[in-house]
Amino acid sequence: MDFTPTEEQEAARELAARIFADLATHERLRTAGTGSDAELWKALCAAGLPGSVEETGLLGLVLLLEEQGRVTAQVPFAATCVYGILAVARHGTEEQRARLLPGLRDGTTVVTGAFPATGTVTSRGGRLGGAVDWVPWLRDATHVLVPDEDRALWLVRTEDAARVDPVELTAPWSAGRLVLDGAAAERLGAGGAYEDVLASARIAFAGLQAGVCAGSLARAVEYTSVREQFGRPLSTRQAVQLRAADAHMDTETIRVTAYEAAWRHDQDLDVRGAALTAAWWASEAGKRVVHAGQHLHGGMGADLDHPVHRHFLWGRQLDAHLGCGTELLAELGDLLAQGDLS
């Protein structure tokens, strides 16, 4: 396997890094509150970054999401790319691709996903019933990808849903409760589509977590290098160095497992075990890193308005969104027990 980015992937990553650095500042994030940054989303789409994922693949998306995570930029980038662009490009019909992809590329169509399947959504004759308690970025979305009780995928326009109720999560992800109650829907993909989209989502959000952790650690390193205690920078203390070193190793493990899983996906290899492994590391190690980042800030880390606190909130929300470590480990254990991994 080769994780070296292609020229196209590296160019997209560098462009994303510049846009996020310029627009996802502490002041703008504070102004956005718990909502998304519409101006930043327009800038990303105008630069062609969501659409670039069609060419750069899931590994390219992971690289872009790392840059988003470093600054905790409040845009529906991960959701639209993984539940929209990649899902439609891989599993949509020719007509669906022609109709949906242009809007997904320019940002006028925003898709999120009610993943993983909850077993509470029913489908009868192209209409969906039931509700999903929380869906990330639902308040920004024009469409939502919903798996039913049989894990068939359905694309629903949010305006056709019976109701979208705002829900505040740990992180400011513009979430909502989706009430379907007979909402019209169109089928996306056939057998295996759910498993593919779920694996892609786990890998993408693991990449986002790698960026969140890298940003948290960078802030901790900067703070402990200038904050003095008893006439010496905190960074000269062995306990601080060891805590930061552990966080660095955890961050690199999240990154490399996400890269491996994304590479396997792009090579059309069996990705189920790799996706679960990446998600498990992102969940378990991610919690450790964002806790360490906050702890290394001392009393400043308890300030709800401090930038490092956003990384803490995102890290904990990603842990919950990925399914929490014990659930992922149980699923991976089932695959191993069945001998169902190559």
Coordinates of C-alpha atoms in Angstrom, one line a residue:
M1 CA 0.0 0.0 0.0
D2 CA 1.1 3.6 -0.7
F3 CA -0.3 6.5 1.3
T4 CA 1.7 9.1 -0.6
P5 CA -0.8 11.7 -1.9
T6 CA -1.1 12.1 -5.7
E7 CA -0.4 15.6 -7.1
E8 CA -4.2 16.2 -7.3
Q9 CA -4.8 15.1 -3.7
E10 CA -1.9 17.2 -2.4
A11 CA -3.1 20.3 -4.3
A12 CA -6.6 19.9 -3.0
R13 CA -5.3 19.5 0.6
E14 CA -3.1 22.6 0.3
L15 CA -6.0 24.6 -1.1
A16 CA -8.4 23.4 1.7
A17 CA -5.8 24.2 4.4
R18 CA -5.5 27.8 3.1
I19 CA -9.3 28.3 3.0
F20 CA -9.8 26.9 6.4
A21 CA -7.0 28.9 7.9
D22 CA -8.3 32.1 6.4
L23 CA -12.0 31.7 7.2
A24 CA -12.3 29.3 10.2
T25 CA -10.8 31.6 12.7
H26 CA -11.6 31.7 16.4
E27 CA -13.6 34.9 16.0
R28 CA -15.7 33.6 13.1
L29 CA -16.4 30.3 14.9
R30 CA -17.5 32.2 18.0
T31 CA -19.8 34.3 15.8
A32 CA -21.3 31.2 14.1
G33 CA -22.3 29.8 17.5
T34 CA -23.9 26.4 17.0
G35 CA -24.7 27.0 13.3
S36 CA -22.7 26.4 10.2
D37 CA -20.6 29.0 8.4
A38 CA -22.4 29.7 5.1
E39 CA -19.6 31.9 3.7
L40 CA -17.0 29.3 4.4
W41 CA -19.2 26.6 2.7
K42 CA -19.6 28.8 -0.4
A43 CA -15.8 29.4 -0.5
L44 CA -15.1 25.7 -0.4
C45 CA -17.6 24.9 -3.1
A46 CA -16.4 27.8 -5.3
A47 CA -12.9 26.3 -5.1
G48 CA -14.3 23.0 -6.3
L49 CA -13.2 21.0 -3.2
P50 CA -16.4 18.9 -2.7
G51 CA -16.4 18.0 -6.4
S52 CA -12.7 17.1 -6.3
V53 CA -13.5 14.0 -4.2
E54 CA -14.9 12.3 -7.3
E55 CA -11.3 12.3 -8.7
T56 CA -9.2 12.0 -5.5
G57 CA -11.3 9.3 -3.9
L58 CA -11.9 8.5 -0.2
L59 CA -8.2 9.0 0.6
G60 CA -8.4 12.5 -0.9
L61 CA -11.5 13.2 1.2
V62 CA -9.7 12.0 4.4
L63 CA -6.9 14.5 3.6
L64 CA -9.4 17.4 3.3
L65 CA -11.3 16.4 6.4
E66 CA -8.0 16.4 8.4
E67 CA -7.7 20.1 7.5
Q68 CA -11.2 20.8 8.5
G69 CA -10.7 19.0 11.8
R70 CA -7.6 21.0 12.7
V71 CA -9.7 24.2 12.9
T72 CA -13.1 22.6 13.7
A73 CA -14.7 24.4 10.8
Q74 CA -18.4 24.3 11.0
V75 CA -19.5 23.2 7.5
P76 CA -21.3 20.0 6.3
F77 CA -18.2 18.9 4.3
A78 CA -17.9 15.3 5.6
A79 CA -21.6 14.6 5.4
T80 CA -22.2 16.0 1.9
C81 CA -19.1 14.2 0.5
V82 CA -19.6 10.8 2.0
Y83 CA -23.4 10.6 2.0
G84 CA -23.9 12.6 -1.1
I85 CA -21.1 12.8 -3.7
L86 CA -19.4 9.4 -3.0
A87 CA -22.7 7.6 -2.4
V88 CA -24.4 8.9 -5.5
A89 CA -21.3 8.5 -7.7
R90 CA -20.8 4.8 -6.6
H91 CA -24.4 3.7 -6.2
G92 CA -26.7 6.1 -8.1
T93 CA -28.2 5.4 -11.5
E94 CA -27.0 7.3 -14.5
E95 CA -30.1 9.6 -14.2
Q96 CA -29.5 10.2 -10.5
R97 CA -25.9 11.1 -11.1
A98 CA -26.8 13.5 -13.8
R99 CA -29.5 15.1 -11.7
L100 CA -27.8 15.2 -8.3
L101 CA -24.0 15.5 -8.7
P102 CA -24.0 19.1 -10.2
G103 CA -25.8 20.5 -7.2
L104 CA -23.6 18.5 -4.8
R105 CA -20.4 19.9 -6.5
D106 CA -21.5 23.5 -6.3
G107 CA -23.0 23.3 -2.8
T108 CA -26.6 24.0 -3.6
T109 CA -27.5 20.5 -2.7
V110 CA -26.4 19.4 0.8
V111 CA -26.8 15.8 1.8
T112 CA -26.5 14.3 5.2
G113 CA -27.0 10.7 6.5
A114 CA -29.1 9.1 9.2
F115 CA -26.4 6.5 9.8
P116 CA -26.0 3.9 11.1
A117 CA -29.3 2.1 10.6
T118 CA -31.5 2.3 13.7
G119 CA -34.1 -0.2 12.8
T120 CA -36.8 2.5 13.4
V121 CA -37.4 3.5 9.8
T122 CA -39.9 1.5 7.7
S123 CA -40.4 1.7 3.9
R124 CA -43.6 0.9 2.1
G125 CA -44.1 1.7 -1.6
G126 CA -41.5 4.4 -1.7
R127 CA -42.6 6.2 1.4
L128 CA -40.8 6.1 4.8
G129 CA -42.2 6.0 8.3
G130 CA -40.6 6.4 11.7
A131 CA -38.1 8.9 13.1
V132 CA -34.4 9.3 13.7
D133 CA -33.5 11.0 17.0
W134 CA -30.5 13.0 15.7
V135 CA -29.0 13.5 12.3
P136 CA -25.8 15.7 12.0
W137 CA -26.1 18.8 9.8
L138 CA -29.8 18.0 9.1
R139 CA -30.7 21.7 9.5
D140 CA -28.3 22.5 6.6
A141 CA -29.4 19.6 4.4
T142 CA -31.6 19.6 1.3
H143 CA -31.6 15.8 1.3
V144 CA -30.9 13.1 3.8
L145 CA -29.8 9.5 3.0
V146 CA -31.8 7.1 5.2
P147 CA -31.4 3.4 5.7
D148 CA -34.6 1.5 6.4
E149 CA -35.1 -1.6 8.6
D150 CA -33.8 -3.8 5.9
R151 CA -30.7 -1.6 5.2
A152 CA -32.0 -0.4 1.9
L153 CA -30.9 3.2 1.2
W154 CA -33.5 6.0 0.5
L155 CA -32.8 9.6 -0.4
V156 CA -35.4 12.0 1.1
R157 CA -35.7 15.7 0.5
T158 CA -35.9 17.4 3.8
E159 CA -38.8 19.5 2.7
D160 CA -40.7 16.2 2.2
A161 CA -40.1 15.1 5.7
A162 CA -43.0 15.5 8.2
R163 CA -40.8 17.5 10.5
V164 CA -37.2 18.5 11.3
D165 CA -36.8 19.5 14.9
P166 CA -33.5 21.3 15.9
V167 CA -31.3 19.2 18.2
E168 CA -28.1 20.5 19.9
L169 CA -25.3 18.0 20.2
T170 CA -22.1 18.1 22.1
A171 CA -20.4 19.7 19.0
P172 CA -22.1 22.4 16.9
W173 CA -23.2 20.2 14.0
S174 CA -26.5 21.9 13.1
A175 CA -28.3 18.6 13.9
G176 CA -31.9 17.8 13.9
R177 CA -34.5 15.1 14.7
L178 CA -35.9 13.6 11.5
V179 CA -39.6 12.7 11.5
L180 CA -40.7 10.9 8.3
D181 CA -44.3 9.9 8.7
G182 CA -44.9 8.8 5.1
A183 CA -42.3 11.0 3.5
A184 CA -41.7 10.3 -0.2
A185 CA -38.3 8.9 -1.0
E186 CA -36.2 7.5 -3.9
R187 CA -34.1 4.4 -3.7
L188 CA -30.4 4.7 -4.0
G189 CA -28.3 1.6 -4.9
A190 CA -29.0 -2.0 -4.3
G191 CA -27.5 -4.8 -2.2
G192 CA -24.3 -3.9 -0.5
A193 CA -24.8 -0.1 -0.8
Y194 CA -25.5 0.3 2.9
E195 CA -22.4 -1.5 4.0
D196 CA -20.3 0.5 1.5
V197 CA -21.6 3.9 2.6
L198 CA -21.3 3.0 6.3
A199 CA -17.7 1.9 5.8
S200 CA -16.9 5.1 3.9
A201 CA -18.5 7.2 6.6
R202 CA -16.6 5.5 9.3
I203 CA -13.3 6.1 7.5
A204 CA -14.2 9.7 6.6
F205 CA -15.1 10.7 10.2
A206 CA -12.0 8.9 11.4
G207 CA -10.0 11.2 9.2
L208 CA -11.9 14.2 10.6
Q209 CA -11.0 13.0 14.1
A210 CA -7.3 12.8 13.1
G211 CA -7.5 16.5 12.2
V212 CA -9.4 17.4 15.4
C213 CA -6.7 15.6 17.5
A214 CA -3.8 17.2 15.5
G215 CA -5.3 20.6 16.1
S216 CA -5.8 20.0 19.8
L217 CA -2.3 18.8 20.3
A218 CA -0.8 21.7 18.3
R219 CA -2.6 24.1 20.6
A220 CA -1.4 22.3 23.7
V221 CA 2.2 22.3 22.4
E222 CA 2.0 26.0 21.7
Y223 CA 0.5 26.8 25.1
T224 CA 2.9 24.7 27.2
S225 CA 5.9 26.2 25.3
V226 CA 5.1 29.8 26.4
R227 CA 3.3 29.2 29.7
E228 CA 5.8 29.3 32.6
Q229 CA 5.7 27.7 36.0
F230 CA 8.4 28.4 38.6
G231 CA 10.4 30.2 35.9
R232 CA 10.4 27.4 33.3
P233 CA 8.1 26.6 30.4
L234 CA 5.6 23.9 31.1
S235 CA 6.9 22.0 28.1
T236 CA 10.2 21.3 29.9
R237 CA 8.4 19.2 32.5
Q238 CA 8.7 15.5 32.0
A239 CA 5.1 14.8 32.8
V240 CA 3.9 17.3 30.2
Q241 CA 6.3 15.8 27.6
L242 CA 5.1 12.3 28.2
R243 CA 1.4 13.3 28.0
A244 CA 2.0 15.1 24.8
A245 CA 4.1 12.2 23.3
D246 CA 1.3 9.8 24.1
A247 CA -1.2 12.1 22.4
H248 CA 1.0 12.4 19.4
M249 CA 1.3 8.6 19.0
D250 CA -2.5 8.3 19.4
T251 CA -3.0 10.9 16.7
E252 CA -0.7 9.3 14.3
T253 CA -2.4 5.9 14.8
I254 CA -5.8 7.4 14.0
R255 CA -4.3 9.0 10.9
V256 CA -2.5 5.9 9.6
T257 CA -5.5 3.5 10.2
A258 CA -7.8 6.0 8.4
Y259 CA -5.3 6.2 5.5
E260 CA -5.1 2.5 5.2
A261 CA -8.8 2.0 5.2
A262 CA -9.3 4.8 2.7
W263 CA -6.6 3.3 0.4
R264 CA -8.3 -0.1 0.6
H265 CA -11.6 1.4 -0.3
D266 CA -10.2 3.2 -3.3
Q267 CA -8.6 0.0 -4.4
D268 CA -11.9 -1.8 -4.2
L269 CA -10.6 -4.2 -1.5
D270 CA -12.5 -5.6 1.4
V271 CA -12.7 -2.7 3.7
R272 CA -15.0 -3.8 6.5
G273 CA -12.3 -4.7 9.1
A274 CA -10.1 -1.7 8.2
A275 CA -13.0 0.7 8.5
L276 CA -13.9 -0.7 11.9
T277 CA -10.3 -0.5 13.0
A278 CA -10.0 3.1 11.9
A279 CA -13.3 4.0 13.6
W280 CA -12.2 2.2 16.8
W281 CA -8.9 4.1 17.0
A282 CA -10.7 7.4 16.2
S283 CA -13.2 6.7 19.0
E284 CA -10.9 5.4 21.8
A285 CA -7.7 7.2 21.1
G286 CA -9.5 10.4 20.0
K287 CA -11.0 10.7 23.5
R288 CA -7.6 10.4 25.1
V289 CA -6.1 13.1 22.8
V290 CA -8.7 15.7 23.3
H291 CA -8.8 15.1 27.1
A292 CA -5.0 15.5 27.1
G293 CA -5.2 18.7 25.0
Q294 CA -7.6 20.2 27.5
H295 CA -5.7 19.0 30.5
L296 CA -2.4 20.4 29.3
H297 CA -4.0 23.8 29.1
G298 CA -4.6 23.7 32.9
G299 CA -7.2 26.1 34.1
M300 CA -7.4 27.7 30.6
G301 CA -8.7 24.4 29.3
A302 CA -11.8 24.8 31.4
D303 CA -12.7 28.0 29.7
L304 CA -15.7 27.3 27.4
D305 CA -14.6 30.1 25.1
H306 CA -11.1 28.8 24.6
P307 CA -10.3 27.4 21.1
V308 CA -9.1 24.1 22.6
H309 CA -12.5 23.5 24.2
R310 CA -14.0 23.2 20.7
H311 CA -11.6 20.3 19.9
F312 CA -12.7 18.6 23.1
L313 CA -16.3 18.9 22.1
W314 CA -15.7 17.7 18.6
G315 CA -13.6 14.8 19.8
R316 CA -16.3 13.6 22.2
Q317 CA -19.0 14.1 19.5
L318 CA -17.1 12.1 17.0
D319 CA -16.7 9.3 19.5
A320 CA -20.4 9.1 19.9
H321 CA -21.1 9.4 16.1
L322 CA -18.7 6.6 15.3
G323 CA -20.5 4.3 17.7
C324 CA -18.2 4.4 20.7
G325 CA -15.2 2.0 21.0
T326 CA -16.9 -0.9 22.7
E327 CA -19.6 -1.2 20.1
L328 CA -17.1 -1.0 17.3
L329 CA -14.9 -3.6 18.9
A330 CA -17.9 -6.0 19.4
E331 CA -18.7 -5.6 15.7
L332 CA -15.1 -6.3 14.7
G333 CA -15.0 -9.3 17.0
D334 CA -18.1 -10.7 15.3
L335 CA -16.4 -10.4 11.9
L336 CA -13.3 -12.2 13.2
A337 CA -15.3 -14.9 14.9
Q338 CA -17.2 -15.6 11.6
G339 CA -13.9 -15.8 9.8
D340 CA -15.3 -13.2 7.5
L341 CA -12.2 -11.1 7.1
S342 CA -9.5 -11.6 4.5

